[in-house]
């Protein structure tokens, strides 16, 4: 406190910063954190500042000098090179030497006597020498004595004082005894690259049997791996793999009474055979599961598990821990409800229980159990129906021990709630994408996700379908609708997924008109899929995933920009790699029925292209190459054979004497 | 911590809130604080919330229930009734009774058996009875026993359970044992009304002599009070009234050498006769000053003093406290500079001195000294050249003892710095108004000041001129320019001021072309003004100030809206009182040379007017009344006789049988 009143620099308006530093921002390994702040002091003194950062737990800060932008705004950046947590803050100080140097130059230019000023400078330099390393210290003392030497002529002294080398050395030893440190330390969660760029494939392992009608096993899944990896996916996500309850088991198409041979919903977790850490006996053993995980990894596929914190009435917890559920006055346990609807096959946990601490510990151990089996990606079912404080705690606990873990929030709920779950720690989030089907809706939504503060904490994962969501657009639009939605999901969002094989086979019959449920949904019965169907989008998906892998522009969302198309059914947008060398322009017709044509308007200069130069548009889907010139160009899209272009934009960088003209 | 994990409600996105609660918002007595927040919980439970507030230091919180808006947003408001500081925060909780009641209704409507549900309700009601007052407790116990009574028919029990009276009583006794309190307590500084609504008149008391050429006195100022109060001003602001230094005294027109009879700049504070707590002997005595303050108060005029923390070389501080200044290596004291310019008549304080604590105390005592003489308004000179931390401390200290004190920041500097000074405590602020003269500039600037978060902490005070600023528009536009700028300042900003008599006499000759300094500026010489000049705007000013006093719409800035005018030289805007009964529409030509005409477009419905009804536009300047119908109307403005309309918009609320048709 002795010096508090002498600290003259103010640091404020620091960005990125979520809710005053209450939550961390997110990055993946190798990404940079660009920090901006308003830094200023009273009066006319020059100032300097530095961005300080460290891996959480490290004792030393690293520093990057801040660069002045304009209007009191400063900027610096650092890269996060390791998975885990980082912290950053800022420091600023009055730079008396810089002020003095600037003033001296003006005085000299005005022809003023600078005798006293040179003495002031000598003092500043000598002070700095006390902070300097041996060599620099000696050099600085020498310069100071030159400035003080009465025998030396003023012009020489001035030259010494204003020397660039002098400025550089002095910059190394600033006097920071009155520096201001920003009042908050801000956090970054650093995830593995898959947190930012991933292609998910969801399948019910029980439907993977080679023999139609049989209950699939993990071994069957092993046989399916080449098919899934061959399409280019890198996450294979299973609905719950645990024993399924029999009490109040749901029948086919969600009927209230199950037939004896009905398999039940995997989300009715737990039976006499075990709960959240057990495996459905018909799928195989824990050993089988571990082998599948290892096998999948050979295909660069991570197995993601579905964590649904709820119990069937037959779950072992119900007897062992009745205190974790809500008891009704008649002595029964409260089942899930959305009055007047009753879900008697599901008991929710009572998170208001006084025994919340053991409950939290147990649920944490469920994650840790599966981590131990080699799982590092979890799709969390309905997190918005469990307390926010629990998620913040459990995700932090798991990531403290296993920072590579990825949590995908399956919350289809109100925007504030979805954003809060992302802020408190979920790595990726399901979105409203399934209900954004027009150009206006898509543009609005993606602008919110990628151009506002939301981008700092919310990583969208776009799903054109899920076992719960067969949207109207897919129901009515047929195969072209599936192609359109595939390309939108895969190019708008760096993370996307499909629920297959229903997706690639273009299955689109709803349970009833107006419903988004599948008819004969796989949630309640075994399915056998004809993967060889002529309708299959397998080859398009393979192509799209290859394009994503080969083009860094599609591996993040921050550069997304929408461009003008004069037809409301045509949407056009671009993404660019950070270094600007990879530019992708996507043009899609949103009309699954008719041919659509129109004129695009590309901001060539913004994209780093010379408006006077011809450029090549290489359609990575059809491999066609077009030579375009200027911002306005014509496109025509046909729902059946080509509802979309994924163009790589290439500059003309060689002469006609070279073989390959464009890169 | 025992219950931390059971608290399920989240409170975030709280507004107003400056920099995560780092700074207070501002209000004046009687104003309301409207607080909004996102409040939600997991799952489908009903929630409730309250806004809590208290005068700082009070032990008890007052509470107002939050009202649901939409999209998880809630709102509540409270009024600040006393000058000083208030604190507010929020509390939210899961409302199990409300959830239960809503569910019961749905179950009953679906014809379900509700036996167990009624028992659950009885338990909730009995629990509430334990929190209730005696009467309510007995009543609630009675209702609970009815719900439990096996002899009672279900329909009667349901009627009792769903009764509105029951809901109202239960609302009084919520179970808040698991409530979430927002993590921050946010502050409000409550100022007297003059902080929000004031009309300032600046004059040099030394130029107030009745006999031309003589040095004016406080007694002369007394004689000037009827003139100033007669125009309707309520703050009379004097440049520094202290002894003026003789060393390096500036001559007329800021020349470097003063003639023997030159009076010097009042901002070169301090001589052998005293410093910041002394009075220039030629103005009078402290006794005279106190009498003037009292006399002014009889005219509802507050005297505002100029606090300029800097010293002439002759200031007593220089000898008594050399440690408060920066010493140069040659033993002299560092004078003010902006290299290569030197201001040798001014010694700035060295706020980096190790003796900063005694210096801060002394400067605080300067404020307290003048407060003791009856001054409660200070215009602070160049606050941006002294440390921000000092201002935050000194304003807080002075206001702790004298919460009615008003501080006007005279900082003409970069936007971030101006806003920071306002955040840290300045009550009002000078602005860029003098350099905003076109429709676009005015609209942009006022929108930033009144439609963004800035409105919560920055109270603009608009000055068309100051002794330092004679802007180009006034220099070239003559008397119409003065009228235009007067009406703009007085109607755009609830706080405004003029530097007189130079303003009302339309003095507009600059020291040299391109300069904003006055020729023969009063800063360096005595002036004698012809207050009877035929050019004087005295009567227009009187009218404008009367209109401001009579129309609550003009007494705050929050309701300012700009409206469409199809002529770029015509600006149109409205303000409305909080209750909507007072609507002012201002139409001004920004052209001081030529007649301008055009069509306005008023959003009648937004202003609370029936678009189908004729309304009256009563020009409060000319007293003319126009009947308008519909949004589009024609105006014509003449620079010499009427460059502006200040309309009061009146609804037709009576029939033709009444005498006065419009109110």
mmCIF file of C-alpha atoms in Angstrom, chain A residues 281-486:
data_model
loop_
_atom_site.group_PDB
_atom_site.id
_atom_site.type_symbol
_atom_site.label_atom_id
_atom_site.label_comp_id
_atom_site.label_asym_id
_atom_site.label_seq_id
_atom_site.Cartn_x
_atom_site.Cartn_y
_atom_site.Cartn_z
ATOM 1 C CA UNK A 281 -24.458 -58.029 -21.217
ATOM 2 C CA UNK A 282 -25.602 -58.459 -24.807
ATOM 3 C CA UNK A 283 -23.075 -55.876 -26.019
ATOM 4 C CA UNK A 284 -20.180 -57.721 -24.471
ATOM 5 C CA UNK A 285 -17.770 -57.382 -21.615
ATOM 6 C CA UNK A 286 -15.669 -54.555 -20.314
ATOM 7 C CA UNK A 287 -12.801 -56.398 -21.920
ATOM 8 C CA UNK A 288 -14.598 -56.306 -25.278
ATOM 9 C CA UNK A 289 -15.236 -52.611 -24.827
ATOM 10 C CA UNK A 290 -11.601 -51.854 -24.089
ATOM 11 C CA UNK A 291 -10.562 -53.822 -27.139
ATOM 12 C CA UNK A 292 -12.992 -51.845 -29.278
ATOM 13 C CA UNK A 293 -11.610 -48.566 -27.916
ATOM 14 C CA UNK A 294 -8.092 -49.648 -28.787
ATOM 15 C CA UNK A 295 -9.110 -50.907 -32.219
ATOM 16 C CA UNK A 296 -10.968 -47.685 -32.974
ATOM 17 C CA UNK A 297 -7.896 -45.689 -32.079
ATOM 18 C CA UNK A 298 -6.027 -47.526 -34.816
ATOM 19 C CA UNK A 299 -8.494 -45.897 -37.206
ATOM 20 C CA UNK A 300 -7.983 -42.499 -35.524
ATOM 21 C CA UNK A 301 -11.464 -42.863 -34.079
ATOM 22 C CA UNK A 302 -12.209 -41.912 -30.481
ATOM 23 C CA UNK A 303 -15.116 -43.663 -28.839
ATOM 24 C CA UNK A 304 -17.437 -41.141 -27.168
ATOM 25 C CA UNK A 305 -19.820 -42.322 -24.480
ATOM 26 C CA UNK A 306 -23.219 -40.946 -23.573
ATOM 27 C CA UNK A 307 -23.463 -39.969 -19.914
ATOM 28 C CA UNK A 308 -27.110 -39.722 -18.853
ATOM 29 C CA UNK A 309 -27.411 -39.124 -15.116
ATOM 30 C CA UNK A 310 -30.750 -40.768 -14.477
ATOM 31 C CA UNK A 311 -31.848 -44.223 -13.366
ATOM 32 C CA UNK A 312 -34.356 -46.853 -14.280
ATOM 33 C CA UNK A 313 -36.337 -48.052 -11.244
ATOM 34 C CA UNK A 314 -34.150 -51.176 -11.371
ATOM 35 C CA UNK A 315 -30.835 -49.316 -11.053
ATOM 36 C CA UNK A 316 -28.728 -50.543 -8.098
ATOM 37 C CA UNK A 317 -28.544 -46.952 -6.781
ATOM 38 C CA UNK A 318 -32.252 -47.014 -6.025
ATOM 39 C CA UNK A 319 -31.833 -49.589 -3.291
ATOM 40 C CA UNK A 320 -28.336 -48.601 -2.211
ATOM 41 C CA UNK A 321 -28.933 -44.847 -2.086
ATOM 42 C CA UNK A 322 -32.629 -44.008 -1.725
ATOM 43 C CA UNK A 323 -31.440 -40.684 -0.245
ATOM 44 C CA UNK A 324 -30.329 -39.630 -3.757
ATOM 45 C CA UNK A 325 -33.927 -39.643 -4.993
ATOM 46 C CA UNK A 326 -37.024 -37.721 -3.953
ATOM 47 C CA UNK A 327 -39.425 -39.720 -1.843
ATOM 48 C CA UNK A 328 -43.166 -39.165 -2.250
ATOM 49 C CA UNK A 329 -45.450 -39.141 0.805
ATOM 50 C CA UNK A 330 -46.713 -42.606 -0.168
ATOM 51 C CA UNK A 331 -43.213 -44.057 0.146
ATOM 52 C CA UNK A 332 -42.623 -44.385 -3.603
ATOM 53 C CA UNK A 333 -39.817 -42.652 -5.456
ATOM 54 C CA UNK A 334 -40.590 -39.647 -7.595
ATOM 55 C CA UNK A 335 -40.316 -40.548 -11.294
ATOM 56 C CA UNK A 336 -39.621 -38.050 -14.060
ATOM 57 C CA UNK A 337 -42.567 -35.941 -15.131
ATOM 58 C CA UNK A 338 -43.549 -33.052 -17.305
ATOM 59 C CA UNK A 339 -47.138 -32.862 -16.071
ATOM 60 C CA UNK A 340 -49.403 -34.251 -17.161
ATOM 61 C CA UNK A 341 -46.818 -36.508 -18.903
ATOM 62 C CA UNK A 342 -45.209 -39.191 -16.728
ATOM 63 C CA UNK A 343 -41.940 -41.005 -17.400
ATOM 64 C CA UNK A 344 -42.244 -43.833 -14.939
ATOM 65 C CA UNK A 345 -39.281 -45.703 -16.394
ATOM 66 C CA UNK A 346 -36.952 -42.897 -15.243
ATOM 67 C CA UNK A 347 -35.989 -41.754 -11.758
ATOM 68 C CA UNK A 348 -34.135 -38.430 -11.765
ATOM 69 C CA UNK A 349 -31.577 -37.760 -9.038
ATOM 70 C CA UNK A 350 -32.681 -35.279 -6.402
ATOM 71 C CA UNK A 351 -29.820 -32.797 -6.502
ATOM 72 C CA UNK A 352 -31.370 -30.895 -3.588
ATOM 73 C CA UNK A 353 -30.681 -33.903 -1.362
ATOM 74 C CA UNK A 354 -28.741 -33.252 1.826
ATOM 75 C CA UNK A 355 -26.532 -36.116 0.662
ATOM 76 C CA UNK A 356 -25.427 -34.106 -2.380
ATOM 77 C CA UNK A 357 -21.738 -34.463 -1.668
ATOM 78 C CA UNK A 358 -21.601 -38.295 -1.887
ATOM 79 C CA UNK A 359 -23.880 -38.098 -4.942
ATOM 80 C CA UNK A 360 -21.523 -35.652 -6.680
ATOM 81 C CA UNK A 361 -18.531 -37.845 -5.841
ATOM 82 C CA UNK A 362 -20.263 -40.928 -7.213
ATOM 83 C CA UNK A 363 -21.149 -39.204 -10.479
ATOM 84 C CA UNK A 364 -17.621 -37.929 -10.840
ATOM 85 C CA UNK A 365 -16.433 -41.479 -10.405
ATOM 86 C CA UNK A 366 -18.626 -42.573 -13.292
ATOM 87 C CA UNK A 367 -16.626 -40.277 -15.586
ATOM 88 C CA UNK A 368 -13.343 -41.393 -14.063
ATOM 89 C CA UNK A 369 -14.301 -45.042 -14.489
ATOM 90 C CA UNK A 370 -14.778 -44.613 -18.231
ATOM 91 C CA UNK A 371 -11.690 -42.468 -18.565
ATOM 92 C CA UNK A 372 -9.831 -45.416 -17.107
ATOM 93 C CA UNK A 373 -11.293 -47.603 -19.877
ATOM 94 C CA UNK A 374 -9.799 -45.281 -22.477
ATOM 95 C CA UNK A 375 -12.707 -42.910 -23.096
ATOM 96 C CA UNK A 376 -11.861 -39.225 -23.281
ATOM 97 C CA UNK A 377 -14.976 -37.862 -24.979
ATOM 98 C CA UNK A 378 -18.370 -37.678 -23.307
ATOM 99 C CA UNK A 379 -21.679 -36.609 -24.757
ATOM 100 C CA UNK A 380 -23.665 -35.479 -21.707
ATOM 101 C CA UNK A 381 -27.390 -36.079 -21.893
ATOM 102 C CA UNK A 382 -29.680 -33.217 -20.822
ATOM 103 C CA UNK A 383 -27.174 -31.370 -18.640
ATOM 104 C CA UNK A 384 -29.679 -28.530 -18.252
ATOM 105 C CA UNK A 385 -31.814 -30.716 -15.969
ATOM 106 C CA UNK A 386 -29.008 -31.054 -13.417
ATOM 107 C CA UNK A 387 -27.558 -28.163 -11.401
ATOM 108 C CA UNK A 388 -25.087 -25.823 -13.067
ATOM 109 C CA UNK A 389 -22.865 -25.868 -9.982
ATOM 110 C CA UNK A 390 -22.527 -29.622 -10.280
ATOM 111 C CA UNK A 391 -21.314 -29.426 -13.886
ATOM 112 C CA UNK A 392 -18.865 -26.689 -13.124
ATOM 113 C CA UNK A 393 -17.397 -28.782 -10.345
ATOM 114 C CA UNK A 394 -17.376 -32.169 -12.039
ATOM 115 C CA UNK A 395 -15.918 -30.960 -15.338
ATOM 116 C CA UNK A 396 -13.215 -29.072 -13.518
ATOM 117 C CA UNK A 397 -12.416 -32.088 -11.331
ATOM 118 C CA UNK A 398 -12.213 -34.497 -14.255
ATOM 119 C CA UNK A 399 -10.147 -32.104 -16.365
ATOM 120 C CA UNK A 400 -7.783 -31.405 -13.518
ATOM 121 C CA UNK A 401 -6.751 -35.063 -13.642
ATOM 122 C CA UNK A 402 -7.414 -35.562 -17.374
ATOM 123 C CA UNK A 403 -7.215 -32.214 -19.132
ATOM 124 C CA UNK A 404 -7.675 -33.832 -22.551
ATOM 125 C CA UNK A 405 -11.270 -34.801 -21.742
ATOM 126 C CA UNK A 406 -13.996 -33.415 -24.010
ATOM 127 C CA UNK A 407 -17.567 -32.856 -22.816
ATOM 128 C CA UNK A 408 -20.333 -32.255 -25.353
ATOM 129 C CA UNK A 409 -23.463 -30.687 -23.820
ATOM 130 C CA UNK A 410 -26.661 -32.139 -25.206
ATOM 131 C CA UNK A 411 -28.873 -29.293 -24.010
ATOM 132 C CA UNK A 412 -31.637 -28.302 -26.404
ATOM 133 C CA UNK A 413 -33.053 -25.530 -24.307
ATOM 134 C CA UNK A 414 -33.206 -21.748 -23.929
ATOM 135 C CA UNK A 415 -30.231 -19.695 -25.170
ATOM 136 C CA UNK A 416 -29.104 -18.318 -21.806
ATOM 137 C CA UNK A 417 -29.028 -21.819 -20.338
ATOM 138 C CA UNK A 418 -27.094 -23.254 -23.280
ATOM 139 C CA UNK A 419 -24.534 -20.473 -23.064
ATOM 140 C CA UNK A 420 -24.193 -20.867 -19.301
ATOM 141 C CA UNK A 421 -23.390 -24.568 -19.658
ATOM 142 C CA UNK A 422 -20.688 -23.700 -22.168
ATOM 143 C CA UNK A 423 -19.276 -20.989 -19.923
ATOM 144 C CA UNK A 424 -19.070 -23.249 -16.902
ATOM 145 C CA UNK A 425 -17.010 -25.828 -18.735
ATOM 146 C CA UNK A 426 -18.623 -27.881 -21.500
ATOM 147 C CA UNK A 427 -16.123 -28.236 -24.321
ATOM 148 C CA UNK A 428 -18.651 -28.420 -27.165
ATOM 149 C CA UNK A 429 -22.393 -27.829 -27.393
ATOM 150 C CA UNK A 430 -25.323 -28.984 -29.436
ATOM 151 C CA UNK A 431 -27.071 -26.039 -31.072
ATOM 152 C CA UNK A 432 -30.266 -24.846 -32.758
ATOM 153 C CA UNK A 433 -28.776 -25.743 -36.159
ATOM 154 C CA UNK A 434 -31.488 -28.362 -36.840
ATOM 155 C CA UNK A 435 -34.075 -25.549 -36.763
ATOM 156 C CA UNK A 436 -32.092 -23.032 -38.792
ATOM 157 C CA UNK A 437 -32.922 -23.791 -42.414
ATOM 158 C CA UNK A 438 -33.329 -20.449 -44.185
ATOM 159 C CA UNK A 439 -30.646 -18.033 -45.256
ATOM 160 C CA UNK A 440 -31.772 -15.398 -42.776
ATOM 161 C CA UNK A 441 -31.933 -17.837 -39.872
ATOM 162 C CA UNK A 442 -28.555 -19.346 -40.639
ATOM 163 C CA UNK A 443 -26.888 -15.978 -41.106
ATOM 164 C CA UNK A 444 -28.304 -14.554 -37.877
ATOM 165 C CA UNK A 445 -27.434 -17.594 -35.838
ATOM 166 C CA UNK A 446 -23.937 -18.088 -37.167
ATOM 167 C CA UNK A 447 -23.180 -14.408 -36.776
ATOM 168 C CA UNK A 448 -24.136 -14.659 -33.113
ATOM 169 C CA UNK A 449 -22.002 -17.764 -32.649
ATOM 170 C CA UNK A 450 -18.914 -16.573 -34.485
ATOM 171 C CA UNK A 451 -18.855 -12.757 -34.396
ATOM 172 C CA UNK A 452 -19.737 -12.021 -30.765
ATOM 173 C CA UNK A 453 -18.219 -12.834 -27.374
ATOM 174 C CA UNK A 454 -20.018 -16.206 -27.619
ATOM 175 C CA UNK A 455 -17.138 -17.469 -29.761
ATOM 176 C CA UNK A 456 -14.843 -17.286 -26.754
ATOM 177 C CA UNK A 457 -16.682 -19.937 -24.744
ATOM 178 C CA UNK A 458 -19.252 -21.754 -26.908
ATOM 179 C CA UNK A 459 -18.028 -24.308 -29.466
ATOM 180 C CA UNK A 460 -20.952 -25.326 -31.643
ATOM 181 C CA UNK A 461 -21.289 -28.902 -32.816
ATOM 182 C CA UNK A 462 -23.759 -29.013 -35.725
ATOM 183 C CA UNK A 463 -25.994 -32.066 -36.132
ATOM 184 C CA UNK A 464 -28.376 -32.243 -39.107
ATOM 185 C CA UNK A 465 -30.121 -35.139 -37.323
ATOM 186 C CA UNK A 466 -30.060 -37.019 -34.019
ATOM 187 C CA UNK A 467 -32.118 -40.012 -32.820
ATOM 188 C CA UNK A 468 -34.517 -37.375 -31.363
ATOM 189 C CA UNK A 469 -34.483 -34.895 -34.221
ATOM 190 C CA UNK A 470 -35.604 -35.597 -37.746
ATOM 191 C CA UNK A 471 -36.421 -32.061 -38.763
ATOM 192 C CA UNK A 472 -39.138 -31.081 -41.188
ATOM 193 C CA UNK A 473 -36.661 -30.007 -43.842
ATOM 194 C CA UNK A 474 -35.203 -33.525 -44.026
ATOM 195 C CA UNK A 475 -38.663 -35.110 -43.885
ATOM 196 C CA UNK A 476 -39.859 -33.271 -46.960
ATOM 197 C CA UNK A 477 -36.693 -32.559 -48.929
ATOM 198 C CA UNK A 478 -35.455 -36.042 -49.696
ATOM 199 C CA UNK A 479 -31.872 -36.848 -50.592
ATOM 200 C CA UNK A 480 -30.995 -33.300 -51.792
ATOM 201 C CA UNK A 481 -32.080 -31.985 -48.365
ATOM 202 C CA UNK A 482 -29.667 -34.416 -46.696
ATOM 203 C CA UNK A 483 -26.852 -33.313 -48.972
ATOM 204 C CA UNK A 484 -27.572 -29.646 -48.331
ATOM 205 C CA UNK A 485 -27.724 -30.090 -44.576
ATOM 206 C CA UNK A 486 -24.561 -32.185 -44.602
#
